[in-house]
Amino acid sequence: MEAAVRPHRILIAEDDGVLRSLIGQVLTADGYSIEAASDGREAKEFLGHGNFSILLLDIGLPLIDGWAILADSARDTRPAIIVISARGDERDKVRALDLGADDYLTKPFGAQELLARIRAVLRRIDEGAGTGVVETGSLRIDLARRSVHRRGVEVRLSPTEWLLLAELAGRAGEVVDPRTLLRNVWGSQYIGDRNYLRTFILRLRRKLEEDPVHPACIETVGKQGYRLSIVQERNSLTMR
Ligand code: CA
């Protein structure tokens, strides 16, 4: 007999009451369990208690805005975050991804689009595991346990950061081209969207490299793509 699967919990942080209840109806009808917050403070309260898979985060929220919530929640384990914003500016999108969002959806959007983005993010959370352990420089990447340690200290990664690292680690030493990474991590509709890839490579380097400006582990290989170096650290002269 199959064990009952608990539905994914999604927190909707949106101050527009009509949109909030519309999103709630769409998600409930699709089988998700939802909570809704109408301002940033309420959203933070929910995040402090609830165990959510996804946060749908409006940027323009009263009391505490979406930028502040993003900046705060990037520090620790947290739900995957899909930003929903009326601002379609490319700079906002990059900023949101840079602050730790997993995806960015510009209003207005359709119900099917929203559900597709949610499924894509959940797939990233559930998949991405391989087997084996990859060691490079001061990093130890355990694909089965989905963990990465730097000098023995565990580094927390968002679901998307992990999936990107796992793609590179699964082919350590090989150059992986951007289109393959975009397709495998974000989905085939993202193949042309190099901003996602660049932003997440930077995020990984900041978390994992001794010197993010001169990366030793996650290398850029010309225009061909990225490579997780498998060169071992030779001595302990590296800057700390
Ligand atoms: Ca708003």
PDB file of C-alpha atoms and ligand atoms in Angstrom:
ATOM      1  CA  MET A   1       0.000   0.000   0.000  1.00  0.00           C
ATOM      2  CA  GLU A   2       1.308   3.404  -0.852  1.00  0.00           C
ATOM      3  CA  ALA A   3       2.088   5.778   1.969  1.00  0.00           C
ATOM      4  CA  ALA A   4       0.018   8.937   1.974  1.00  0.00           C
ATOM      5  CA  VAL A   5       1.994  11.781   0.467  1.00  0.00           C
ATOM      6  CA  ARG A   6       1.678  15.044   2.325  1.00  0.00           C
ATOM      7  CA  PRO A   7       0.927  17.903  -0.029  1.00  0.00           C
ATOM      8  CA  HIS A   8       3.581  20.544  -0.482  1.00  0.00           C
ATOM      9  CA  ARG A   9       2.892  23.628   1.607  1.00  0.00           C
ATOM     10  CA  ILE A  10       3.057  26.981  -0.113  1.00  0.00           C
ATOM     11  CA  LEU A  11       3.046  30.389   1.545  1.00  0.00           C
ATOM     12  CA  ILE A  12       1.542  33.222  -0.491  1.00  0.00           C
ATOM     13  CA  ALA A  13       2.801  36.667   0.521  1.00  0.00           C
ATOM     14  CA  GLU A  14       0.730  39.166  -1.446  1.00  0.00           C
ATOM     15  CA  ASP A  15      -1.039  42.326  -0.286  1.00  0.00           C
ATOM     16  CA  ASP A  16      -3.482  42.490  -3.200  1.00  0.00           C
ATOM     17  CA  GLY A  17      -6.457  40.645  -1.701  1.00  0.00           C
ATOM     18  CA  VAL A  18      -8.027  39.702  -5.024  1.00  0.00           C
ATOM     19  CA  LEU A  19      -4.806  38.283  -6.415  1.00  0.00           C
ATOM     20  CA  ARG A  20      -4.035  36.547  -3.115  1.00  0.00           C
ATOM     21  CA  SER A  21      -7.319  34.688  -3.005  1.00  0.00           C
ATOM     22  CA  LEU A  22      -7.134  33.896  -6.716  1.00  0.00           C
ATOM     23  CA  ILE A  23      -3.707  32.332  -6.319  1.00  0.00           C
ATOM     24  CA  GLY A  24      -4.950  30.509  -3.232  1.00  0.00           C
ATOM     25  CA  GLN A  25      -7.852  29.002  -5.159  1.00  0.00           C
ATOM     26  CA  VAL A  26      -5.630  27.927  -8.052  1.00  0.00           C
ATOM     27  CA  LEU A  27      -3.105  26.257  -5.749  1.00  0.00           C
ATOM     28  CA  THR A  28      -5.714  24.597  -3.541  1.00  0.00           C
ATOM     29  CA  ALA A  29      -7.481  23.220  -6.605  1.00  0.00           C
ATOM     30  CA  ASP A  30      -4.158  21.764  -7.725  1.00  0.00           C
ATOM     31  CA  GLY A  31      -3.738  19.929  -4.423  1.00  0.00           C
ATOM     32  CA  TYR A  32      -1.334  22.185  -2.545  1.00  0.00           C
ATOM     33  CA  SER A  33      -1.759  23.158   1.063  1.00  0.00           C
ATOM     34  CA  ILE A  34      -1.544  26.931   1.429  1.00  0.00           C
ATOM     35  CA  GLU A  35      -1.179  29.763   3.899  1.00  0.00           C
ATOM     36  CA  ALA A  36      -1.554  33.403   2.966  1.00  0.00           C
ATOM     37  CA  ALA A  37       0.034  36.556   4.350  1.00  0.00           C
ATOM     38  CA  SER A  38      -1.053  40.072   3.429  1.00  0.00           C
ATOM     39  CA  ASP A  39       2.077  41.904   4.563  1.00  0.00           C
ATOM     40  CA  GLY A  40       5.754  41.247   5.153  1.00  0.00           C
ATOM     41  CA  ARG A  41       5.536  40.957   8.914  1.00  0.00           C
ATOM     42  CA  GLU A  42       2.850  38.294   8.714  1.00  0.00           C
ATOM     43  CA  ALA A  43       4.894  36.471   6.083  1.00  0.00           C
ATOM     44  CA  LYS A  44       7.921  36.415   8.386  1.00  0.00           C
ATOM     45  CA  GLU A  45       5.803  35.039  11.213  1.00  0.00           C
ATOM     46  CA  PHE A  46       4.595  32.205   9.004  1.00  0.00           C
ATOM     47  CA  LEU A  47       8.139  31.514   7.827  1.00  0.00           C
ATOM     48  CA  GLY A  48       9.335  31.313  11.426  1.00  0.00           C
ATOM     49  CA  HIS A  49       6.880  28.540  12.238  1.00  0.00           C
ATOM     50  CA  GLY A  50       5.663  26.750   9.162  1.00  0.00           C
ATOM     51  CA  ASN A  51       7.508  24.214   7.106  1.00  0.00           C
ATOM     52  CA  PHE A  52       6.941  25.483   3.576  1.00  0.00           C
ATOM     53  CA  SER A  53       8.242  24.065   0.305  1.00  0.00           C
ATOM     54  CA  ILE A  54       7.692  27.307  -1.576  1.00  0.00           C
ATOM     55  CA  LEU A  55       7.220  30.975  -0.796  1.00  0.00           C
ATOM     56  CA  LEU A  56       5.408  33.017  -3.447  1.00  0.00           C
ATOM     57  CA  LEU A  57       6.745  36.439  -2.644  1.00  0.00           C
ATOM     58  CA  ASP A  58       5.393  39.757  -3.840  1.00  0.00           C
ATOM     59  CA  ILE A  59       8.109  42.428  -3.831  1.00  0.00           C
ATOM     60  CA  GLY A  60       5.820  45.373  -3.068  1.00  0.00           C
ATOM     61  CA  LEU A  61       4.601  44.290   0.384  1.00  0.00           C
ATOM     62  CA  PRO A  62       3.629  46.606   3.253  1.00  0.00           C
ATOM     63  CA  LEU A  63       5.594  46.723   6.550  1.00  0.00           C
ATOM     64  CA  ILE A  64       8.498  44.571   5.375  1.00  0.00           C
ATOM     65  CA  ASP A  65       9.024  44.491   1.624  1.00  0.00           C
ATOM     66  CA  GLY A  66       9.943  41.506  -0.492  1.00  0.00           C
ATOM     67  CA  TRP A  67      13.575  42.605  -0.910  1.00  0.00           C
ATOM     68  CA  ALA A  68      14.104  42.543   2.857  1.00  0.00           C
ATOM     69  CA  ILE A  69      12.465  39.146   3.182  1.00  0.00           C
ATOM     70  CA  LEU A  70      14.654  37.813   0.376  1.00  0.00           C
ATOM     71  CA  ALA A  71      17.824  39.221   1.908  1.00  0.00           C
ATOM     72  CA  ASP A  72      16.909  37.692   5.265  1.00  0.00           C
ATOM     73  CA  SER A  73      15.858  34.265   4.148  1.00  0.00           C
ATOM     74  CA  ALA A  74      18.848  33.668   1.875  1.00  0.00           C
ATOM     75  CA  ARG A  75      21.003  33.143   4.946  1.00  0.00           C
ATOM     76  CA  ASP A  76      19.532  29.900   6.120  1.00  0.00           C
ATOM     77  CA  THR A  77      17.613  26.882   5.001  1.00  0.00           C
ATOM     78  CA  ARG A  78      14.325  28.085   3.755  1.00  0.00           C
ATOM     79  CA  PRO A  79      11.630  27.327   1.219  1.00  0.00           C
ATOM     80  CA  ALA A  80      12.349  27.849  -2.432  1.00  0.00           C
ATOM     81  CA  ILE A  81      11.256  31.376  -3.336  1.00  0.00           C
ATOM     82  CA  ILE A  82       9.353  32.433  -6.439  1.00  0.00           C
ATOM     83  CA  VAL A  83       9.150  36.204  -6.660  1.00  0.00           C
ATOM     84  CA  ILE A  84       5.931  37.575  -8.130  1.00  0.00           C
ATOM     85  CA  SER A  85       6.313  41.180  -9.129  1.00  0.00           C
ATOM     86  CA  ALA A  86       4.680  43.838 -11.241  1.00  0.00           C
ATOM     87  CA  ARG A  87       8.188  45.038 -12.084  1.00  0.00           C
ATOM     88  CA  GLY A  88       9.364  43.302 -15.245  1.00  0.00           C
ATOM     89  CA  ASP A  89      12.708  45.099 -15.282  1.00  0.00           C
ATOM     90  CA  GLU A  90      15.627  42.790 -16.061  1.00  0.00           C
ATOM     91  CA  ARG A  91      17.690  44.428 -13.297  1.00  0.00           C
ATOM     92  CA  ASP A  92      15.028  43.592 -10.709  1.00  0.00           C
ATOM     93  CA  LYS A  93      14.974  40.038 -11.922  1.00  0.00           C
ATOM     94  CA  VAL A  94      18.744  39.695 -11.634  1.00  0.00           C
ATOM     95  CA  ARG A  95      18.687  41.382  -8.219  1.00  0.00           C
ATOM     96  CA  ALA A  96      16.016  38.974  -6.984  1.00  0.00           C
ATOM     97  CA  LEU A  97      17.923  35.937  -8.235  1.00  0.00           C
ATOM     98  CA  ASP A  98      21.088  37.362  -6.770  1.00  0.00           C
ATOM     99  CA  LEU A  99      19.419  37.723  -3.366  1.00  0.00           C
ATOM    100  CA  GLY A 100      18.385  34.108  -3.381  1.00  0.00           C
ATOM    101  CA  ALA A 101      15.123  33.804  -5.318  1.00  0.00           C
ATOM    102  CA  ASP A 102      14.742  30.590  -7.275  1.00  0.00           C
ATOM    103  CA  ASP A 103      12.506  32.049  -9.940  1.00  0.00           C
ATOM    104  CA  TYR A 104      10.869  35.325 -10.930  1.00  0.00           C
ATOM    105  CA  LEU A 105       7.402  35.717 -12.363  1.00  0.00           C
ATOM    106  CA  THR A 106       6.188  39.035 -13.755  1.00  0.00           C
ATOM    107  CA  LYS A 107       2.562  40.089 -13.198  1.00  0.00           C
ATOM    108  CA  PRO A 108       0.166  39.572 -14.796  1.00  0.00           C
ATOM    109  CA  PHE A 109       0.632  35.833 -15.178  1.00  0.00           C
ATOM    110  CA  GLY A 110      -1.741  33.001 -15.948  1.00  0.00           C
ATOM    111  CA  ALA A 111      -2.710  30.160 -13.620  1.00  0.00           C
ATOM    112  CA  GLN A 112      -1.065  27.567 -15.861  1.00  0.00           C
ATOM    113  CA  GLU A 113       2.184  29.503 -15.970  1.00  0.00           C
ATOM    114  CA  LEU A 114       2.224  29.785 -12.180  1.00  0.00           C
ATOM    115  CA  LEU A 115       1.553  26.068 -11.736  1.00  0.00           C
ATOM    116  CA  ALA A 116       4.273  25.198 -14.262  1.00  0.00           C
ATOM    117  CA  ARG A 117       6.847  27.335 -12.415  1.00  0.00           C
ATOM    118  CA  ILE A 118       5.865  25.747  -9.109  1.00  0.00           C
ATOM    119  CA  ARG A 119       6.197  22.247 -10.544  1.00  0.00           C
ATOM    120  CA  ALA A 120       9.609  23.139 -11.980  1.00  0.00           C
ATOM    121  CA  VAL A 121      10.855  24.427  -8.613  1.00  0.00           C
ATOM    122  CA  LEU A 122       9.482  21.380  -6.772  1.00  0.00           C
ATOM    123  CA  ARG A 123      11.156  19.089  -9.288  1.00  0.00           C
ATOM    124  CA  ARG A 124      14.424  20.837  -8.485  1.00  0.00           C
ATOM    125  CA  ILE A 125      13.850  20.235  -4.788  1.00  0.00           C
ATOM    126  CA  ASP A 126      13.005  16.567  -5.244  1.00  0.00           C
ATOM    127  CA  GLU A 127      15.609  15.665  -7.857  1.00  0.00           C
ATOM    128  CA  GLY A 128      19.194  16.477  -8.377  1.00  0.00           C
ATOM    129  CA  ALA A 129      20.685  13.751  -6.296  1.00  0.00           C
ATOM    130  CA  GLY A 130      23.373  11.536  -7.751  1.00  0.00           C
ATOM    131  CA  THR A 131      25.757   9.190  -6.020  1.00  0.00           C
ATOM    132  CA  GLY A 132      29.285   9.422  -4.851  1.00  0.00           C
ATOM    133  CA  VAL A 133      31.494  12.038  -3.306  1.00  0.00           C
ATOM    134  CA  VAL A 134      33.469  14.643  -5.235  1.00  0.00           C
ATOM    135  CA  GLU A 135      36.393  16.406  -3.610  1.00  0.00           C
ATOM    136  CA  THR A 136      37.976  19.471  -5.086  1.00  0.00           C
ATOM    137  CA  GLY A 137      40.203  21.998  -3.371  1.00  0.00           C
ATOM    138  CA  SER A 138      38.728  22.556   0.076  1.00  0.00           C
ATOM    139  CA  LEU A 139      35.285  21.249  -0.963  1.00  0.00           C
ATOM    140  CA  ARG A 140      33.693  17.923  -0.286  1.00  0.00           C
ATOM    141  CA  ILE A 141      30.497  17.379  -2.251  1.00  0.00           C
ATOM    142  CA  ASP A 142      28.393  14.379  -1.268  1.00  0.00           C
ATOM    143  CA  LEU A 143      25.867  13.787  -4.039  1.00  0.00           C
ATOM    144  CA  ALA A 144      23.870  11.102  -2.244  1.00  0.00           C
ATOM    145  CA  ARG A 145      23.527  13.048   0.990  1.00  0.00           C
ATOM    146  CA  ARG A 146      23.072  16.296  -0.914  1.00  0.00           C
ATOM    147  CA  SER A 147      25.607  18.097   1.225  1.00  0.00           C
ATOM    148  CA  VAL A 148      28.666  20.222   0.609  1.00  0.00           C
ATOM    149  CA  HIS A 149      31.398  20.946   3.130  1.00  0.00           C
ATOM    150  CA  ARG A 150      34.101  23.565   2.844  1.00  0.00           C
ATOM    151  CA  ARG A 151      37.053  22.912   5.114  1.00  0.00           C
ATOM    152  CA  GLY A 152      34.835  20.585   7.091  1.00  0.00           C
ATOM    153  CA  VAL A 153      32.031  23.099   7.606  1.00  0.00           C
ATOM    154  CA  GLU A 154      28.696  22.452   5.938  1.00  0.00           C
ATOM    155  CA  VAL A 155      27.637  25.138   3.464  1.00  0.00           C
ATOM    156  CA  ARG A 156      23.900  25.700   3.091  1.00  0.00           C
ATOM    157  CA  LEU A 157      22.674  25.894  -0.481  1.00  0.00           C
ATOM    158  CA  SER A 158      19.267  26.738  -1.875  1.00  0.00           C
ATOM    159  CA  PRO A 159      17.564  23.946  -3.863  1.00  0.00           C
ATOM    160  CA  THR A 160      18.554  25.545  -7.166  1.00  0.00           C
ATOM    161  CA  GLU A 161      22.139  26.215  -6.064  1.00  0.00           C
ATOM    162  CA  TRP A 162      22.404  22.589  -5.042  1.00  0.00           C
ATOM    163  CA  LEU A 163      21.014  21.294  -8.309  1.00  0.00           C
ATOM    164  CA  LEU A 164      23.466  23.394 -10.328  1.00  0.00           C
ATOM    165  CA  LEU A 165      26.392  22.234  -8.203  1.00  0.00           C
ATOM    166  CA  ALA A 166      25.222  18.625  -8.497  1.00  0.00           C
ATOM    167  CA  GLU A 167      25.101  18.950 -12.307  1.00  0.00           C
ATOM    168  CA  LEU A 168      28.704  20.150 -12.339  1.00  0.00           C
ATOM    169  CA  ALA A 169      29.858  17.654  -9.712  1.00  0.00           C
ATOM    170  CA  GLY A 170      28.194  14.780 -11.556  1.00  0.00           C
ATOM    171  CA  ARG A 171      30.546  15.582 -14.427  1.00  0.00           C
ATOM    172  CA  ALA A 172      33.523  16.850 -12.432  1.00  0.00           C
ATOM    173  CA  GLY A 173      36.515  17.619 -14.615  1.00  0.00           C
ATOM    174  CA  GLU A 174      34.376  17.992 -17.752  1.00  0.00           C
ATOM    175  CA  VAL A 175      33.228  21.233 -19.344  1.00  0.00           C
ATOM    176  CA  VAL A 176      29.433  21.445 -19.182  1.00  0.00           C
ATOM    177  CA  ASP A 177      27.912  23.857 -21.679  1.00  0.00           C
ATOM    178  CA  PRO A 178      25.483  26.577 -20.576  1.00  0.00           C
ATOM    179  CA  ARG A 179      22.520  25.208 -22.516  1.00  0.00           C
ATOM    180  CA  THR A 180      22.831  21.811 -20.859  1.00  0.00           C
ATOM    181  CA  LEU A 181      23.004  23.428 -17.424  1.00  0.00           C
ATOM    182  CA  LEU A 182      20.029  25.691 -18.130  1.00  0.00           C
ATOM    183  CA  ARG A 183      17.975  22.796 -19.448  1.00  0.00           C
ATOM    184  CA  ASN A 184      18.833  20.371 -16.650  1.00  0.00           C
ATOM    185  CA  VAL A 185      18.555  22.822 -13.781  1.00  0.00           C
ATOM    186  CA  TRP A 186      15.798  25.206 -14.853  1.00  0.00           C
ATOM    187  CA  GLY A 187      14.062  23.409 -17.743  1.00  0.00           C
ATOM    188  CA  SER A 188      14.145  23.606 -21.528  1.00  0.00           C
ATOM    189  CA  GLN A 189      12.170  26.856 -21.664  1.00  0.00           C
ATOM    190  CA  TYR A 190      15.133  28.577 -19.965  1.00  0.00           C
ATOM    191  CA  ILE A 191      17.773  27.509 -22.499  1.00  0.00           C
ATOM    192  CA  GLY A 192      18.400  31.066 -23.699  1.00  0.00           C
ATOM    193  CA  ASP A 193      18.315  32.703 -20.281  1.00  0.00           C
ATOM    194  CA  ARG A 194      21.981  32.977 -19.368  1.00  0.00           C
ATOM    195  CA  ASN A 195      21.287  35.524 -16.624  1.00  0.00           C
ATOM    196  CA  TYR A 196      19.978  32.718 -14.439  1.00  0.00           C
ATOM    197  CA  LEU A 197      23.124  30.705 -14.956  1.00  0.00           C
ATOM    198  CA  ARG A 198      25.565  33.585 -14.478  1.00  0.00           C
ATOM    199  CA  THR A 199      23.806  34.690 -11.310  1.00  0.00           C
ATOM    200  CA  PHE A 200      23.756  31.241  -9.766  1.00  0.00           C
ATOM    201  CA  ILE A 201      27.374  30.514 -10.703  1.00  0.00           C
ATOM    202  CA  LEU A 202      28.301  33.743  -8.850  1.00  0.00           C
ATOM    203  CA  ARG A 203      26.205  32.706  -5.869  1.00  0.00           C
ATOM    204  CA  LEU A 204      27.918  29.315  -5.709  1.00  0.00           C
ATOM    205  CA  ARG A 205      31.355  30.896  -5.977  1.00  0.00           C
ATOM    206  CA  ARG A 206      30.598  33.322  -3.172  1.00  0.00           C
ATOM    207  CA  LYS A 207      29.577  30.468  -0.938  1.00  0.00           C
ATOM    208  CA  LEU A 208      32.163  27.917  -1.957  1.00  0.00           C
ATOM    209  CA  GLU A 209      35.338  29.519  -3.273  1.00  0.00           C
ATOM    210  CA  GLU A 210      38.219  30.719  -1.122  1.00  0.00           C
ATOM    211  CA  ASP A 211      38.516  33.673  -3.489  1.00  0.00           C
ATOM    212  CA  PRO A 212      35.276  34.124  -5.484  1.00  0.00           C
ATOM    213  CA  VAL A 213      36.957  36.578  -7.864  1.00  0.00           C
ATOM    214  CA  HIS A 214      39.582  34.009  -8.819  1.00  0.00           C
ATOM    215  CA  PRO A 215      37.594  30.787  -8.637  1.00  0.00           C
ATOM    216  CA  ALA A 216      39.614  27.608  -8.304  1.00  0.00           C
ATOM    217  CA  CYS A 217      36.758  25.106  -8.082  1.00  0.00           C
ATOM    218  CA  ILE A 218      34.021  26.357 -10.397  1.00  0.00           C
ATOM    219  CA  GLU A 219      35.904  27.428 -13.501  1.00  0.00           C
ATOM    220  CA  THR A 220      34.639  29.360 -16.486  1.00  0.00           C
ATOM    221  CA  VAL A 221      36.015  27.740 -19.614  1.00  0.00           C
ATOM    222  CA  GLY A 222      35.950  30.394 -22.326  1.00  0.00           C
ATOM    223  CA  LYS A 223      32.533  30.542 -23.948  1.00  0.00           C
ATOM    224  CA  GLN A 224      32.153  26.780 -23.755  1.00  0.00           C
ATOM    225  CA  GLY A 225      30.803  26.573 -20.267  1.00  0.00           C
ATOM    226  CA  TYR A 226      31.724  25.713 -16.712  1.00  0.00           C
ATOM    227  CA  ARG A 227      33.784  23.007 -15.124  1.00  0.00           C
ATOM    228  CA  LEU A 228      34.098  21.742 -11.609  1.00  0.00           C
ATOM    229  CA  SER A 229      37.833  21.404 -11.231  1.00  0.00           C
ATOM    230  CA  ILE A 230      39.097  18.141  -9.758  1.00  0.00           C
ATOM    231  CA  VAL A 231      42.527  19.481  -8.898  1.00  0.00           C
ATOM    232  CA  GLN A 232      43.329  18.719  -5.273  1.00  0.00           C
ATOM    233  CA  GLU A 233      44.739  21.270  -2.933  1.00  0.00           C
ATOM    234  CA  ARG A 234      48.507  20.785  -2.786  1.00  0.00           C
ATOM    235  CA  ASN A 235      49.281  22.557   0.425  1.00  0.00           C
ATOM    236  CA  SER A 236      47.655  24.767   2.986  1.00  0.00           C
ATOM    237  CA  LEU A 237      49.063  28.064   1.746  1.00  0.00           C
ATOM    238  CA  THR A 238      45.666  29.152   0.495  1.00  0.00           C
ATOM    239  CA  MET A 239      44.364  32.413   1.913  1.00  0.00           C
ATOM    240  CA  ARG A 240      41.830  31.971   4.638  1.00  0.00           C
TER     241      ARG A 240
HETATM  242 CA    CA B   1       2.058  44.355  -3.797  1.00  0.00          CA
END
